[in-house]
Amino acid sequence: MLPRIGITGSIAPSRIGTRRAFLNEPYLTGIRDAGGLPLVLTPAHQGESLRAFYEWLDGLLLTGGEDVEPARYGETVRHETVESVPERDALEFELLRWALADGLPVLAICRGIQVLNVALGGTLYQDLATEPDRPANVAHNQAALDPPVPRVQPSHAVTVLPGSFLAGLVGEGERAVNSMHHQGIRALAPSLHPVGFAPDGLIEAVEANDAAPSSFLVGVQWHPEELAVAGDPVSRRLFEAFVTAAAKHRTSHGAP
């Protein structure tokens, strides 16, 4: 049986007058190509159906997308750029609570790293481009550059700290990454350790303070799924390590 990876999607109104559930395909192909079975979770999964679905999982992938509702980190909306989907917040915070309690392997991407940080007690910059208390010499949304940089191409460097769990997966030092976000970590949650930084000092990768080779709790601000689809071997290694951790979790817990 392939390791079963739950991947979170979102919801939005459609042009035909109903709501649609959606997820960018590279998340699915990234897990599939790494040897996992991708399973999509959306805000339509609630209550008993959500818990039943969760019980199937060997790993949880939190994906990119809308902004975390500022109320979840004790703030009001201060920027017109903030767009939240409360139903998605409810889904992901619940799933993450269960996953952390059970030691389920978690990979958190873009919005996902922000969900992880807020769930554990951290806060966010609501809009990096307009915050007065941080450097602004790095373009964190490459789609807004002139000309725009395609999603599958890197646009700035991230420095991965030597000796970190993440460095053991992707290598230490500078790594070229893509960047498609307007928010980021402000105050880091106490139980997380910063292990990757953009040139302007923004935290771009985190892991558990007690990270060890037998565990997997990693968050990255960039989009390795897009780079993996484009053939980047480093990004593929990250997905492969995540799926391997999910397989080990499955075996150690005697899952059917």
Tab-separated table of C-alpha atoms in Angstrom:
chain	number	residue	atom	x	y	z
A	1	MET	CA	0.000	0.000	0.000
A	2	LEU	CA	1.330	3.425	-0.953
A	3	PRO	CA	1.723	5.959	1.888
A	4	ARG	CA	-1.500	7.976	2.006
A	5	ILE	CA	-0.863	11.725	2.039
A	6	GLY	CA	-3.679	14.124	2.861
A	7	ILE	CA	-3.329	17.354	0.871
A	8	THR	CA	-5.427	20.367	1.820
A	9	GLY	CA	-7.423	22.236	-0.805
A	10	SER	CA	-9.681	25.274	-0.703
A	11	ILE	CA	-13.070	26.512	-1.849
A	12	ALA	CA	-14.210	29.514	-3.888
A	13	PRO	CA	-17.294	30.740	-5.763
A	14	SER	CA	-17.470	29.667	-9.402
A	15	ARG	CA	-18.830	31.419	-12.493
A	16	ILE	CA	-21.723	28.964	-12.707
A	17	GLY	CA	-23.201	30.083	-9.405
A	18	THR	CA	-21.931	27.350	-7.087
A	19	ARG	CA	-18.814	26.829	-5.005
A	20	ARG	CA	-15.926	24.712	-6.199
A	21	ALA	CA	-13.195	22.878	-4.343
A	22	PHE	CA	-9.761	23.243	-5.865
A	23	LEU	CA	-6.054	22.449	-5.513
A	24	ASN	CA	-3.077	23.183	-7.757
A	25	GLU	CA	-2.029	19.991	-9.532
A	26	PRO	CA	1.739	20.153	-8.779
A	27	TYR	CA	1.047	19.197	-5.149
A	28	LEU	CA	-0.581	15.997	-6.362
A	29	THR	CA	2.133	15.155	-8.870
A	30	GLY	CA	4.864	15.961	-6.355
A	31	ILE	CA	3.470	13.381	-3.924
A	32	ARG	CA	2.672	10.878	-6.673
A	33	ASP	CA	6.158	11.078	-8.173
A	34	ALA	CA	7.686	10.633	-4.717
A	35	GLY	CA	5.828	7.343	-4.293
A	36	GLY	CA	2.832	8.493	-2.259
A	37	LEU	CA	-0.911	8.330	-2.782
A	38	PRO	CA	-2.265	11.917	-2.857
A	39	LEU	CA	-5.678	12.369	-1.230
A	40	VAL	CA	-7.386	15.771	-1.313
A	41	LEU	CA	-9.043	17.213	1.789
A	42	THR	CA	-11.325	20.254	1.462
A	43	PRO	CA	-13.539	22.313	3.793
A	44	ALA	CA	-16.423	20.065	2.679
A	45	HIS	CA	-14.911	17.403	4.962
A	46	GLN	CA	-16.254	18.196	8.423
A	47	GLY	CA	-17.134	16.468	11.661
A	48	GLU	CA	-17.148	12.693	11.558
A	49	SER	CA	-16.272	12.539	7.868
A	50	LEU	CA	-13.140	14.637	8.443
A	51	ARG	CA	-11.999	12.517	11.357
A	52	ALA	CA	-12.663	9.310	9.415
A	53	PHE	CA	-10.611	10.646	6.491
A	54	TYR	CA	-7.797	11.711	8.823
A	55	GLU	CA	-7.589	8.214	10.328
A	56	TRP	CA	-6.583	6.939	6.887
A	57	LEU	CA	-3.611	9.265	6.562
A	58	ASP	CA	0.096	8.558	6.899
A	59	GLY	CA	1.169	12.165	6.301
A	60	LEU	CA	-0.289	15.676	6.012
A	61	LEU	CA	0.643	18.277	3.387
A	62	LEU	CA	-0.523	21.828	4.112
A	63	THR	CA	-0.571	23.802	0.878
A	64	GLY	CA	-0.386	27.405	-0.305
A	65	GLY	CA	-3.305	29.719	-0.909
A	66	GLU	CA	-5.297	32.336	0.950
A	67	ASP	CA	-4.240	34.189	4.094
A	68	VAL	CA	-4.731	32.959	7.628
A	69	GLU	CA	-7.467	34.999	9.306
A	70	PRO	CA	-5.626	37.599	11.456
A	71	ALA	CA	-7.953	36.958	14.403
A	72	ARG	CA	-6.198	33.617	14.821
A	73	TYR	CA	-3.021	35.454	15.875
A	74	GLY	CA	-4.746	38.195	17.830
A	75	GLU	CA	-4.992	40.933	15.190
A	76	THR	CA	-7.625	42.631	13.084
A	77	VAL	CA	-7.326	42.953	9.309
A	78	ARG	CA	-4.956	45.881	8.676
A	79	HIS	CA	-4.337	45.529	4.939
A	80	GLU	CA	-6.764	45.414	2.031
A	81	THR	CA	-4.644	42.655	0.492
A	82	VAL	CA	-5.672	40.153	3.196
A	83	GLU	CA	-8.002	37.471	1.839
A	84	SER	CA	-9.096	34.672	4.157
A	85	VAL	CA	-11.353	31.630	3.918
A	86	PRO	CA	-12.510	30.824	7.466
A	87	GLU	CA	-13.708	27.341	6.463
A	88	ARG	CA	-10.235	26.498	5.196
A	89	ASP	CA	-8.637	27.824	8.373
A	90	ALA	CA	-10.960	25.603	10.414
A	91	LEU	CA	-10.061	22.559	8.308
A	92	GLU	CA	-6.304	22.990	8.456
A	93	PHE	CA	-6.020	24.006	12.103
A	94	GLU	CA	-8.056	20.944	13.108
A	95	LEU	CA	-6.034	18.578	10.929
A	96	LEU	CA	-2.769	20.048	12.166
A	97	ARG	CA	-3.847	19.725	15.800
A	98	TRP	CA	-4.522	16.033	15.292
A	99	ALA	CA	-1.329	15.484	13.285
A	100	LEU	CA	0.907	17.121	15.890
A	101	ALA	CA	-0.727	15.127	18.687
A	102	ASP	CA	-0.203	11.858	16.780
A	103	GLY	CA	3.298	12.561	15.462
A	104	LEU	CA	2.046	12.358	11.876
A	105	PRO	CA	4.645	13.611	9.360
A	106	VAL	CA	3.800	17.153	8.235
A	107	LEU	CA	5.110	19.161	5.293
A	108	ALA	CA	3.861	22.761	5.275
A	109	ILE	CA	4.257	24.852	2.109
A	110	CYS	CA	3.798	28.640	1.697
A	111	ARG	CA	0.492	29.331	3.494
A	112	GLY	CA	1.177	26.032	5.228
A	113	ILE	CA	4.244	27.330	7.072
A	114	GLN	CA	2.135	30.274	8.211
A	115	VAL	CA	-0.660	27.981	9.447
A	116	LEU	CA	1.948	25.929	11.306
A	117	ASN	CA	3.468	29.006	12.938
A	118	VAL	CA	0.128	30.493	13.996
A	119	ALA	CA	-1.211	27.161	15.267
A	120	LEU	CA	1.788	26.895	17.589
A	121	GLY	CA	1.535	30.468	18.888
A	122	GLY	CA	3.373	32.630	16.356
A	123	THR	CA	2.285	35.710	14.386
A	124	LEU	CA	2.513	36.933	10.794
A	125	TYR	CA	3.318	40.011	8.766
A	126	GLN	CA	-0.008	40.785	7.105
A	127	ASP	CA	1.575	42.398	4.029
A	128	LEU	CA	5.348	42.310	3.571
A	129	ALA	CA	5.469	45.106	1.005
A	130	THR	CA	3.830	47.652	3.314
A	131	GLU	CA	5.083	46.687	6.769
A	132	PRO	CA	7.129	49.602	8.185
A	133	ASP	CA	9.312	47.495	10.498
A	134	ARG	CA	11.017	45.146	8.065
A	135	PRO	CA	13.491	45.372	5.147
A	136	ALA	CA	11.941	45.497	1.686
A	137	ASN	CA	14.855	44.689	-0.602
A	138	VAL	CA	13.593	41.246	-1.680
A	139	ALA	CA	10.651	40.697	-4.031
A	140	HIS	CA	8.679	37.925	-2.344
A	141	ASN	CA	6.022	37.764	-5.074
A	142	GLN	CA	7.800	37.012	-8.323
A	143	ALA	CA	4.533	37.222	-10.281
A	144	ALA	CA	4.525	40.972	-9.575
A	145	LEU	CA	7.984	41.549	-11.067
A	146	ASP	CA	8.408	43.213	-14.439
A	147	PRO	CA	8.538	40.948	-16.307
A	148	PRO	CA	6.907	38.303	-14.093
A	149	VAL	CA	9.032	35.262	-13.269
A	150	PRO	CA	7.267	31.927	-14.007
A	151	ARG	CA	6.284	29.832	-10.989
A	152	VAL	CA	8.630	27.015	-11.995
A	153	GLN	CA	11.703	29.267	-11.886
A	154	PRO	CA	13.568	30.509	-8.797
A	155	SER	CA	13.706	34.233	-8.060
A	156	HIS	CA	15.801	34.609	-4.903
A	157	ALA	CA	18.060	32.638	-2.584
A	158	VAL	CA	17.344	31.045	0.772
A	159	THR	CA	20.154	30.174	3.166
A	160	VAL	CA	19.612	26.817	4.905
A	161	LEU	CA	21.398	26.501	8.248
A	162	PRO	CA	24.049	23.785	8.540
A	163	GLY	CA	23.261	20.950	10.922
A	164	SER	CA	19.512	21.391	10.573
A	165	PHE	CA	17.117	18.577	9.740
A	166	LEU	CA	16.222	20.416	6.528
A	167	ALA	CA	19.888	20.709	5.545
A	168	GLY	CA	20.104	16.928	5.734
A	169	LEU	CA	17.338	16.759	3.122
A	170	VAL	CA	18.191	19.573	0.677
A	171	GLY	CA	21.732	20.594	1.611
A	172	GLU	CA	23.045	23.547	3.596
A	173	GLY	CA	23.911	27.036	2.409
A	174	GLU	CA	22.250	29.017	-0.357
A	175	ARG	CA	19.429	27.448	-2.353
A	176	ALA	CA	17.602	29.111	-5.241
A	177	VAL	CA	13.847	29.117	-4.620
A	178	ASN	CA	10.682	30.540	-6.123
A	179	SER	CA	8.593	33.039	-4.170
A	180	MET	CA	4.857	33.738	-4.394
A	181	HIS	CA	3.640	35.188	-1.110
A	182	HIS	CA	2.790	38.550	0.422
A	183	GLN	CA	2.767	37.446	4.063
A	184	GLY	CA	5.413	35.848	6.251
A	185	ILE	CA	6.455	34.879	9.758
A	186	ARG	CA	6.804	37.796	12.171
A	187	ALA	CA	7.088	36.233	15.649
A	188	LEU	CA	8.175	32.600	15.490
A	189	ALA	CA	6.267	30.027	17.548
A	190	PRO	CA	8.311	28.859	20.560
A	191	SER	CA	8.281	25.186	19.506
A	192	LEU	CA	9.671	25.926	16.037
A	193	HIS	CA	13.282	26.458	15.016
A	194	PRO	CA	14.164	28.799	12.098
A	195	VAL	CA	16.434	27.014	9.634
A	196	GLY	CA	16.094	28.993	6.382
A	197	PHE	CA	16.294	32.728	5.687
A	198	ALA	CA	15.762	35.032	2.710
A	199	PRO	CA	18.421	37.699	2.033
A	200	ASP	CA	16.276	40.268	3.891
A	201	GLY	CA	16.177	38.095	7.012
A	202	LEU	CA	12.623	36.785	6.598
A	203	ILE	CA	12.212	33.261	7.983
A	204	GLU	CA	11.617	30.949	5.031
A	205	ALA	CA	11.984	27.507	6.614
A	206	VAL	CA	11.215	26.015	10.016
A	207	GLU	CA	11.335	22.669	11.737
A	208	ALA	CA	10.495	21.314	15.186
A	209	ASN	CA	12.880	22.274	17.973
A	210	ASP	CA	13.368	18.582	18.671
A	211	ALA	CA	13.688	17.636	14.979
A	212	ALA	CA	15.407	14.277	14.548
A	213	PRO	CA	15.939	11.848	11.661
A	214	SER	CA	12.982	9.784	12.907
A	215	SER	CA	10.559	12.722	12.784
A	216	PHE	CA	9.253	15.026	10.037
A	217	LEU	CA	7.842	18.463	10.753
A	218	VAL	CA	9.081	20.896	8.114
A	219	GLY	CA	7.695	24.171	6.811
A	220	VAL	CA	8.994	26.108	3.799
A	221	GLN	CA	7.797	29.455	2.481
A	222	TRP	CA	8.590	28.712	-1.160
A	223	HIS	CA	6.860	26.286	-3.548
A	224	PRO	CA	8.960	23.114	-3.981
A	225	GLU	CA	6.055	21.372	-5.718
A	226	GLU	CA	6.384	23.745	-8.688
A	227	LEU	CA	10.165	23.313	-8.816
A	228	ALA	CA	9.857	19.523	-8.513
A	229	VAL	CA	7.488	19.365	-11.478
A	230	ALA	CA	10.074	21.366	-13.441
A	231	GLY	CA	12.677	18.715	-12.631
A	232	ASP	CA	14.570	20.261	-9.711
A	233	PRO	CA	16.281	17.339	-7.908
A	234	VAL	CA	16.548	19.159	-4.563
A	235	SER	CA	12.803	19.791	-4.439
A	236	ARG	CA	12.127	16.212	-5.411
A	237	ARG	CA	14.300	15.018	-2.519
A	238	LEU	CA	12.161	17.001	-0.097
A	239	PHE	CA	8.999	15.267	-1.310
A	240	GLU	CA	10.704	11.877	-1.319
A	241	ALA	CA	11.884	12.348	2.264
A	242	PHE	CA	8.387	13.350	3.336
A	243	VAL	CA	6.762	10.325	1.701
A	244	THR	CA	9.462	8.055	3.183
A	245	ALA	CA	8.706	9.446	6.641
A	246	ALA	CA	4.999	8.799	6.045
A	247	ALA	CA	5.762	5.197	5.066
A	248	LYS	CA	7.784	4.702	8.267
A	249	HIS	CA	4.989	6.192	10.337
A	250	ARG	CA	2.532	3.823	8.708
A	251	THR	CA	4.699	0.812	9.493
A	252	SER	CA	5.452	1.840	13.071
A	253	HIS	CA	1.794	2.368	13.850
A	254	GLY	CA	0.594	-0.843	12.240
A	255	ALA	CA	-1.765	0.906	9.830
A	256	PRO	CA	-3.791	-1.361	7.526
